[in-house]
Amino acid sequence: MGECRPLGFLIGLPFAVLALLFSLVGVIIWIIGSVISCICPCCVCCAGLANLAVDLIKLPVKVIRWFIGQIPC
């Protein structure tokens, strides 16, 4: 079956839903940071804030992959 580990997917699903909520917060932070960095490009902290937001957006996929990797076949 290769990399098919449905148990890891099912166990990680509630945590991925929680991470999805964090990613929605990340989207809002990214939008605000992008607008601020366009208005005032001298704000270096906005670039770091945007990078943090992008990491939050990618969080649900990382959580599911981590759980799938933890469950042996």
mmCIF file of N, CA, C and O in Angstrom:
data_model
loop_
_atom_site.group_PDB
_atom_site.id
_atom_site.type_symbol
_atom_site.label_atom_id
_atom_site.label_comp_id
_atom_site.label_asym_id
_atom_site.label_seq_id
_atom_site.Cartn_x
_atom_site.Cartn_y
_atom_site.Cartn_z
ATOM 1 N N MET A 1 0.796 -1.185 0.000
ATOM 2 C CA MET A 1 0.000 0.000 0.000
ATOM 3 C C MET A 1 0.853 1.270 0.000
ATOM 4 O O MET A 1 0.337 2.345 -0.206
ATOM 5 N N GLY A 2 2.102 1.172 0.296
ATOM 6 C CA GLY A 2 2.974 2.343 0.253
ATOM 7 C C GLY A 2 2.766 3.272 1.429
ATOM 8 O O GLY A 2 2.877 2.887 2.574
ATOM 9 N N GLU A 3 2.445 4.502 1.145
ATOM 10 C CA GLU A 3 2.315 5.538 2.166
ATOM 11 C C GLU A 3 0.888 5.712 2.681
ATOM 12 O O GLU A 3 0.585 6.715 3.311
ATOM 13 N N CYS A 4 0.014 4.771 2.428
ATOM 14 C CA CYS A 4 -1.382 4.901 2.850
ATOM 15 C C CYS A 4 -1.502 4.522 4.322
ATOM 16 O O CYS A 4 -1.336 3.370 4.690
ATOM 17 N N ARG A 5 -1.775 5.495 5.154
ATOM 18 C CA ARG A 5 -1.934 5.253 6.591
ATOM 19 C C ARG A 5 -3.199 5.957 7.065
ATOM 20 O O ARG A 5 -3.143 7.055 7.616
ATOM 21 N N PRO A 6 -4.351 5.327 6.855
ATOM 22 C CA PRO A 6 -5.616 6.002 7.188
ATOM 23 C C PRO A 6 -5.791 6.260 8.681
ATOM 24 O O PRO A 6 -6.440 7.221 9.060
ATOM 25 N N LEU A 7 -5.190 5.429 9.542
ATOM 26 C CA LEU A 7 -5.339 5.638 10.978
ATOM 27 C C LEU A 7 -4.674 6.940 11.411
ATOM 28 O O LEU A 7 -5.232 7.705 12.198
ATOM 29 N N GLY A 8 -3.501 7.222 10.884
ATOM 30 C CA GLY A 8 -2.826 8.480 11.204
ATOM 31 C C GLY A 8 -3.621 9.672 10.720
ATOM 32 O O GLY A 8 -3.685 10.707 11.384
ATOM 33 N N PHE A 9 -4.255 9.529 9.563
ATOM 34 C CA PHE A 9 -5.082 10.608 9.036
ATOM 35 C C PHE A 9 -6.274 10.853 9.949
ATOM 36 O O PHE A 9 -6.604 11.991 10.272
ATOM 37 N N LEU A 10 -6.939 9.783 10.388
ATOM 38 C CA LEU A 10 -8.127 9.929 11.226
ATOM 39 C C LEU A 10 -7.787 10.479 12.601
ATOM 40 O O LEU A 10 -8.537 11.282 13.159
ATOM 41 N N ILE A 11 -6.666 10.059 13.171
ATOM 42 C CA ILE A 11 -6.259 10.573 14.479
ATOM 43 C C ILE A 11 -5.865 12.045 14.373
ATOM 44 O O ILE A 11 -6.156 12.843 15.261
ATOM 45 N N GLY A 12 -5.218 12.417 13.301
ATOM 46 C CA GLY A 12 -4.761 13.792 13.139
ATOM 47 C C GLY A 12 -5.818 14.760 12.667
ATOM 48 O O GLY A 12 -5.622 15.973 12.722
ATOM 49 N N LEU A 13 -6.975 14.254 12.227
ATOM 50 C CA LEU A 13 -8.011 15.116 11.675
ATOM 51 C C LEU A 13 -8.529 16.171 12.656
ATOM 52 O O LEU A 13 -8.648 17.337 12.273
ATOM 53 N N PRO A 14 -8.817 15.840 13.926
ATOM 54 C CA PRO A 14 -9.272 16.903 14.841
ATOM 55 C C PRO A 14 -8.208 17.985 15.059
ATOM 56 O O PRO A 14 -8.527 19.169 15.171
ATOM 57 N N PHE A 15 -6.949 17.573 15.101
ATOM 58 C CA PHE A 15 -5.879 18.543 15.280
ATOM 59 C C PHE A 15 -5.703 19.398 14.028
ATOM 60 O O PHE A 15 -5.360 20.575 14.115
ATOM 61 N N ALA A 16 -5.961 18.810 12.879
ATOM 62 C CA ALA A 16 -5.883 19.575 11.636
ATOM 63 C C ALA A 16 -7.010 20.598 11.561
ATOM 64 O O ALA A 16 -6.812 21.693 11.038
ATOM 65 N N VAL A 17 -8.168 20.266 12.095
ATOM 66 C CA VAL A 17 -9.271 21.229 12.121
ATOM 67 C C VAL A 17 -8.902 22.408 13.032
ATOM 68 O O VAL A 17 -9.151 23.570 12.693
ATOM 69 N N LEU A 18 -8.283 22.108 14.164
ATOM 70 C CA LEU A 18 -7.812 23.172 15.050
ATOM 71 C C LEU A 18 -6.744 24.013 14.360
ATOM 72 O O LEU A 18 -6.748 25.245 14.455
ATOM 73 N N ALA A 19 -5.853 23.356 13.644
ATOM 74 C CA ALA A 19 -4.829 24.077 12.902
ATOM 75 C C ALA A 19 -5.446 24.912 11.781
ATOM 76 O O ALA A 19 -4.910 25.964 11.421
ATOM 77 N N LEU A 20 -6.569 24.459 11.239
ATOM 78 C CA LEU A 20 -7.266 25.235 10.219
ATOM 79 C C LEU A 20 -7.759 26.563 10.785
ATOM 80 O O LEU A 20 -7.699 27.591 10.118
ATOM 81 N N LEU A 21 -8.209 26.543 12.030
ATOM 82 C CA LEU A 21 -8.618 27.794 12.676
ATOM 83 C C LEU A 21 -7.427 28.738 12.821
ATOM 84 O O LEU A 21 -7.551 29.943 12.601
ATOM 85 N N PHE A 22 -6.269 28.174 13.189
ATOM 86 C CA PHE A 22 -5.060 28.992 13.283
ATOM 87 C C PHE A 22 -4.683 29.541 11.910
ATOM 88 O O PHE A 22 -4.187 30.658 11.799
ATOM 89 N N SER A 23 -4.903 28.755 10.869
ATOM 90 C CA SER A 23 -4.560 29.234 9.529
ATOM 91 C C SER A 23 -5.466 30.374 9.092
ATOM 92 O O SER A 23 -5.034 31.275 8.377
ATOM 93 N N LEU A 24 -6.717 30.366 9.534
ATOM 94 C CA LEU A 24 -7.596 31.489 9.232
ATOM 95 C C LEU A 24 -7.109 32.764 9.921
ATOM 96 O O LEU A 24 -7.162 33.853 9.342
ATOM 97 N N VAL A 25 -6.615 32.620 11.132
ATOM 98 C CA VAL A 25 -5.997 33.762 11.820
ATOM 99 C C VAL A 25 -4.763 34.210 11.049
ATOM 100 O O VAL A 25 -4.512 35.409 10.893
ATOM 101 N N GLY A 26 -4.011 33.253 10.533
ATOM 102 C CA GLY A 26 -2.831 33.569 9.737
ATOM 103 C C GLY A 26 -3.173 34.334 8.474
ATOM 104 O O GLY A 26 -2.436 35.232 8.066
ATOM 105 N N VAL A 27 -4.299 34.002 7.852
ATOM 106 C CA VAL A 27 -4.735 34.723 6.653
ATOM 107 C C VAL A 27 -5.028 36.181 6.990
ATOM 108 O O VAL A 27 -4.620 37.099 6.269
ATOM 109 N N ILE A 28 -5.700 36.400 8.102
ATOM 110 C CA ILE A 28 -6.023 37.767 8.511
ATOM 111 C C ILE A 28 -4.750 38.549 8.820
ATOM 112 O O ILE A 28 -4.596 39.694 8.394
ATOM 113 N N ILE A 29 -3.820 37.916 9.537
ATOM 114 C CA ILE A 29 -2.540 38.575 9.849
ATOM 115 C C ILE A 29 -1.777 38.871 8.570
ATOM 116 O O ILE A 29 -1.180 39.941 8.424
ATOM 117 N N TRP A 30 -1.794 37.938 7.619
ATOM 118 C CA TRP A 30 -1.071 38.138 6.357
ATOM 119 C C TRP A 30 -1.648 39.302 5.568
ATOM 120 O O TRP A 30 -0.913 40.111 5.001
ATOM 121 N N ILE A 31 -2.961 39.400 5.529
ATOM 122 C CA ILE A 31 -3.598 40.500 4.804
ATOM 123 C C ILE A 31 -3.255 41.834 5.451
ATOM 124 O O ILE A 31 -2.878 42.793 4.767
ATOM 125 N N ILE A 32 -3.361 41.907 6.764
ATOM 126 C CA ILE A 32 -3.040 43.154 7.467
ATOM 127 C C ILE A 32 -1.568 43.503 7.286
ATOM 128 O O ILE A 32 -1.220 44.659 7.016
ATOM 129 N N GLY A 33 -0.678 42.517 7.417
ATOM 130 C CA GLY A 33 0.749 42.770 7.238
ATOM 131 C C GLY A 33 1.093 43.197 5.829
ATOM 132 O O GLY A 33 1.961 44.057 5.626
ATOM 133 N N SER A 34 0.423 42.626 4.848
ATOM 134 C CA SER A 34 0.678 43.014 3.456
ATOM 135 C C SER A 34 0.236 44.448 3.187
ATOM 136 O O SER A 34 0.938 45.203 2.514
ATOM 137 N N VAL A 35 -0.912 44.819 3.726
ATOM 138 C CA VAL A 35 -1.401 46.184 3.537
ATOM 139 C C VAL A 35 -0.469 47.181 4.219
ATOM 140 O O VAL A 35 -0.107 48.211 3.635
ATOM 141 N N ILE A 36 -0.042 46.861 5.433
ATOM 142 C CA ILE A 36 0.859 47.768 6.149
ATOM 143 C C ILE A 36 2.199 47.877 5.449
ATOM 144 O O ILE A 36 2.763 48.971 5.344
ATOM 145 N N SER A 37 2.721 46.758 4.938
ATOM 146 C CA SER A 37 4.015 46.824 4.260
ATOM 147 C C SER A 37 3.917 47.554 2.925
ATOM 148 O O SER A 37 4.900 48.134 2.471
ATOM 149 N N CYS A 38 2.744 47.551 2.283
ATOM 150 C CA CYS A 38 2.570 48.335 1.054
ATOM 151 C C CYS A 38 2.475 49.828 1.365
ATOM 152 O O CYS A 38 2.953 50.657 0.604
ATOM 153 N N ILE A 39 1.831 50.154 2.469
ATOM 154 C CA ILE A 39 1.688 51.555 2.852
ATOM 155 C C ILE A 39 3.020 52.119 3.330
ATOM 156 O O ILE A 39 3.421 53.214 2.939
ATOM 157 N N CYS A 40 3.702 51.382 4.172
ATOM 158 C CA CYS A 40 4.975 51.843 4.728
ATOM 159 C C CYS A 40 6.018 50.751 4.545
ATOM 160 O O CYS A 40 6.153 49.863 5.385
ATOM 161 N N PRO A 41 6.774 50.762 3.452
ATOM 162 C CA PRO A 41 7.740 49.688 3.197
ATOM 163 C C PRO A 41 8.927 49.683 4.165
ATOM 164 O O PRO A 41 9.691 48.740 4.179
ATOM 165 N N CYS A 42 9.062 50.719 4.983
ATOM 166 C CA CYS A 42 10.181 50.750 5.917
ATOM 167 C C CYS A 42 9.929 49.888 7.149
ATOM 168 O O CYS A 42 10.827 49.692 7.956
ATOM 169 N N CYS A 43 8.723 49.377 7.306
ATOM 170 C CA CYS A 43 8.400 48.519 8.454
ATOM 171 C C CYS A 43 8.930 47.111 8.200
ATOM 172 O O CYS A 43 8.293 46.307 7.526
ATOM 173 N N VAL A 44 10.089 46.809 8.737
ATOM 174 C CA VAL A 44 10.700 45.493 8.548
ATOM 175 C C VAL A 44 9.944 44.429 9.338
ATOM 176 O O VAL A 44 9.866 43.278 8.922
ATOM 177 N N CYS A 45 9.340 44.815 10.430
ATOM 178 C CA CYS A 45 8.626 43.837 11.256
ATOM 179 C C CYS A 45 7.423 43.254 10.534
ATOM 180 O O CYS A 45 7.002 42.136 10.815
ATOM 181 N N CYS A 46 6.868 43.974 9.595
ATOM 182 C CA CYS A 46 5.719 43.462 8.843
ATOM 183 C C CYS A 46 6.108 42.280 7.968
ATOM 184 O O CYS A 46 5.302 41.382 7.746
ATOM 185 N N ALA A 47 7.333 42.267 7.476
ATOM 186 C CA ALA A 47 7.785 41.125 6.673
ATOM 187 C C ALA A 47 7.886 39.874 7.543
ATOM 188 O O ALA A 47 7.483 38.784 7.127
ATOM 189 N N GLY A 48 8.392 40.013 8.746
ATOM 190 C CA GLY A 48 8.450 38.884 9.671
ATOM 191 C C GLY A 48 7.065 38.412 10.065
ATOM 192 O O GLY A 48 6.814 37.221 10.198
ATOM 193 N N LEU A 49 6.162 39.359 10.239
ATOM 194 C CA LEU A 49 4.786 39.030 10.569
ATOM 195 C C LEU A 49 4.109 38.287 9.422
ATOM 196 O O LEU A 49 3.365 37.330 9.639
ATOM 197 N N ALA A 50 4.399 38.688 8.198
ATOM 198 C CA ALA A 50 3.838 38.007 7.029
ATOM 199 C C ALA A 50 4.392 36.590 6.916
ATOM 200 O O ALA A 50 3.654 35.651 6.570
ATOM 201 N N ASN A 51 5.673 36.399 7.216
ATOM 202 C CA ASN A 51 6.255 35.049 7.183
ATOM 203 C C ASN A 51 5.622 34.155 8.246
ATOM 204 O O ASN A 51 5.368 32.969 7.997
ATOM 205 N N LEU A 52 5.368 34.693 9.422
ATOM 206 C CA LEU A 52 4.698 33.933 10.476
ATOM 207 C C LEU A 52 3.290 33.554 10.030
ATOM 208 O O LEU A 52 2.836 32.429 10.259
ATOM 209 N N ALA A 53 2.608 34.472 9.378
ATOM 210 C CA ALA A 53 1.255 34.196 8.901
ATOM 211 C C ALA A 53 1.248 33.094 7.849
ATOM 212 O O ALA A 53 0.364 32.235 7.845
ATOM 213 N N VAL A 54 2.224 33.096 6.962
ATOM 214 C CA VAL A 54 2.304 32.043 5.942
ATOM 215 C C VAL A 54 2.557 30.686 6.598
ATOM 216 O O VAL A 54 1.984 29.672 6.197
ATOM 217 N N ASP A 55 3.384 30.655 7.641
ATOM 218 C CA ASP A 55 3.598 29.406 8.371
ATOM 219 C C ASP A 55 2.303 28.928 9.033
ATOM 220 O O ASP A 55 2.034 27.722 9.092
ATOM 221 N N LEU A 56 1.519 29.857 9.557
ATOM 222 C CA LEU A 56 0.235 29.475 10.147
ATOM 223 C C LEU A 56 -0.723 28.939 9.094
ATOM 224 O O LEU A 56 -1.509 28.029 9.364
ATOM 225 N N ILE A 57 -0.659 29.487 7.896
ATOM 226 C CA ILE A 57 -1.533 29.024 6.821
ATOM 227 C C ILE A 57 -1.175 27.597 6.414
ATOM 228 O O ILE A 57 -2.041 26.781 6.112
ATOM 229 N N LYS A 58 0.099 27.253 6.447
ATOM 230 C CA LYS A 58 0.554 25.913 6.069
ATOM 231 C C LYS A 58 0.395 24.894 7.193
ATOM 232 O O LYS A 58 0.615 23.697 6.986
ATOM 233 N N LEU A 59 0.011 25.316 8.376
ATOM 234 C CA LEU A 59 -0.035 24.452 9.552
ATOM 235 C C LEU A 59 -0.931 23.218 9.420
ATOM 236 O O LEU A 59 -0.515 22.129 9.819
ATOM 237 N N PRO A 60 -2.153 23.297 8.872
ATOM 238 C CA PRO A 60 -2.982 22.076 8.803
ATOM 239 C C PRO A 60 -2.332 20.951 7.998
ATOM 240 O O PRO A 60 -2.405 19.789 8.387
ATOM 241 N N VAL A 61 -1.659 21.286 6.910
ATOM 242 C CA VAL A 61 -1.000 20.260 6.098
ATOM 243 C C VAL A 61 0.164 19.651 6.866
ATOM 244 O O VAL A 61 0.367 18.432 6.853
ATOM 245 N N LYS A 62 0.915 20.474 7.578
ATOM 246 C CA LYS A 62 2.038 19.974 8.367
ATOM 247 C C LYS A 62 1.561 19.043 9.481
ATOM 248 O O LYS A 62 2.190 18.019 9.760
ATOM 249 N N VAL A 63 0.439 19.393 10.120
ATOM 250 C CA VAL A 63 -0.092 18.563 11.205
ATOM 251 C C VAL A 63 -0.519 17.198 10.681
ATOM 252 O O VAL A 63 -0.179 16.162 11.262
ATOM 253 N N ILE A 64 -1.259 17.173 9.585
ATOM 254 C CA ILE A 64 -1.704 15.889 9.019
ATOM 255 C C ILE A 64 -0.508 15.044 8.604
ATOM 256 O O ILE A 64 -0.463 13.837 8.881
ATOM 257 N N ARG A 65 0.469 15.643 7.950
ATOM 258 C CA ARG A 65 1.658 14.879 7.532
ATOM 259 C C ARG A 65 2.423 14.343 8.727
ATOM 260 O O ARG A 65 2.951 13.235 8.688
ATOM 261 N N TRP A 66 2.498 15.104 9.815
ATOM 262 C CA TRP A 66 3.202 14.646 11.003
ATOM 263 C C TRP A 66 2.483 13.447 11.613
ATOM 264 O O TRP A 66 3.121 12.462 11.979
ATOM 265 N N PHE A 67 1.153 13.529 11.745
ATOM 266 C CA PHE A 67 0.410 12.413 12.308
ATOM 267 C C PHE A 67 0.494 11.173 11.438
ATOM 268 O O PHE A 67 0.619 10.064 11.937
ATOM 269 N N ILE A 68 0.415 11.335 10.132
ATOM 270 C CA ILE A 68 0.522 10.191 9.228
ATOM 271 C C ILE A 68 1.902 9.546 9.354
ATOM 272 O O ILE A 68 2.031 8.324 9.332
ATOM 273 N N GLY A 69 2.925 10.352 9.529
ATOM 274 C CA GLY A 69 4.276 9.830 9.674
ATOM 275 C C GLY A 69 4.512 9.100 10.991
ATOM 276 O O GLY A 69 5.401 8.254 11.086
ATOM 277 N N GLN A 70 3.735 9.414 12.028
ATOM 278 C CA GLN A 70 3.920 8.796 13.337
ATOM 279 C C GLN A 70 3.313 7.403 13.450
ATOM 280 O O GLN A 70 3.729 6.611 14.289
ATOM 281 N N ILE A 71 2.339 7.086 12.628
ATOM 282 C CA ILE A 71 1.653 5.803 12.708
ATOM 283 C C ILE A 71 2.358 4.797 11.801
ATOM 284 O O ILE A 71 2.452 4.992 10.594
ATOM 285 N N PRO A 72 2.876 3.701 12.371
ATOM 286 C CA PRO A 72 3.507 2.681 11.522
ATOM 287 C C PRO A 72 2.439 1.874 10.787
ATOM 288 O O PRO A 72 1.296 1.786 11.200
ATOM 289 N N CYS A 73 2.839 1.272 9.685
ATOM 290 C CA CYS A 73 1.888 0.476 8.886
ATOM 291 C C CYS A 73 1.482 -0.778 9.610
ATOM 292 O O CYS A 73 2.129 -1.365 10.345
#
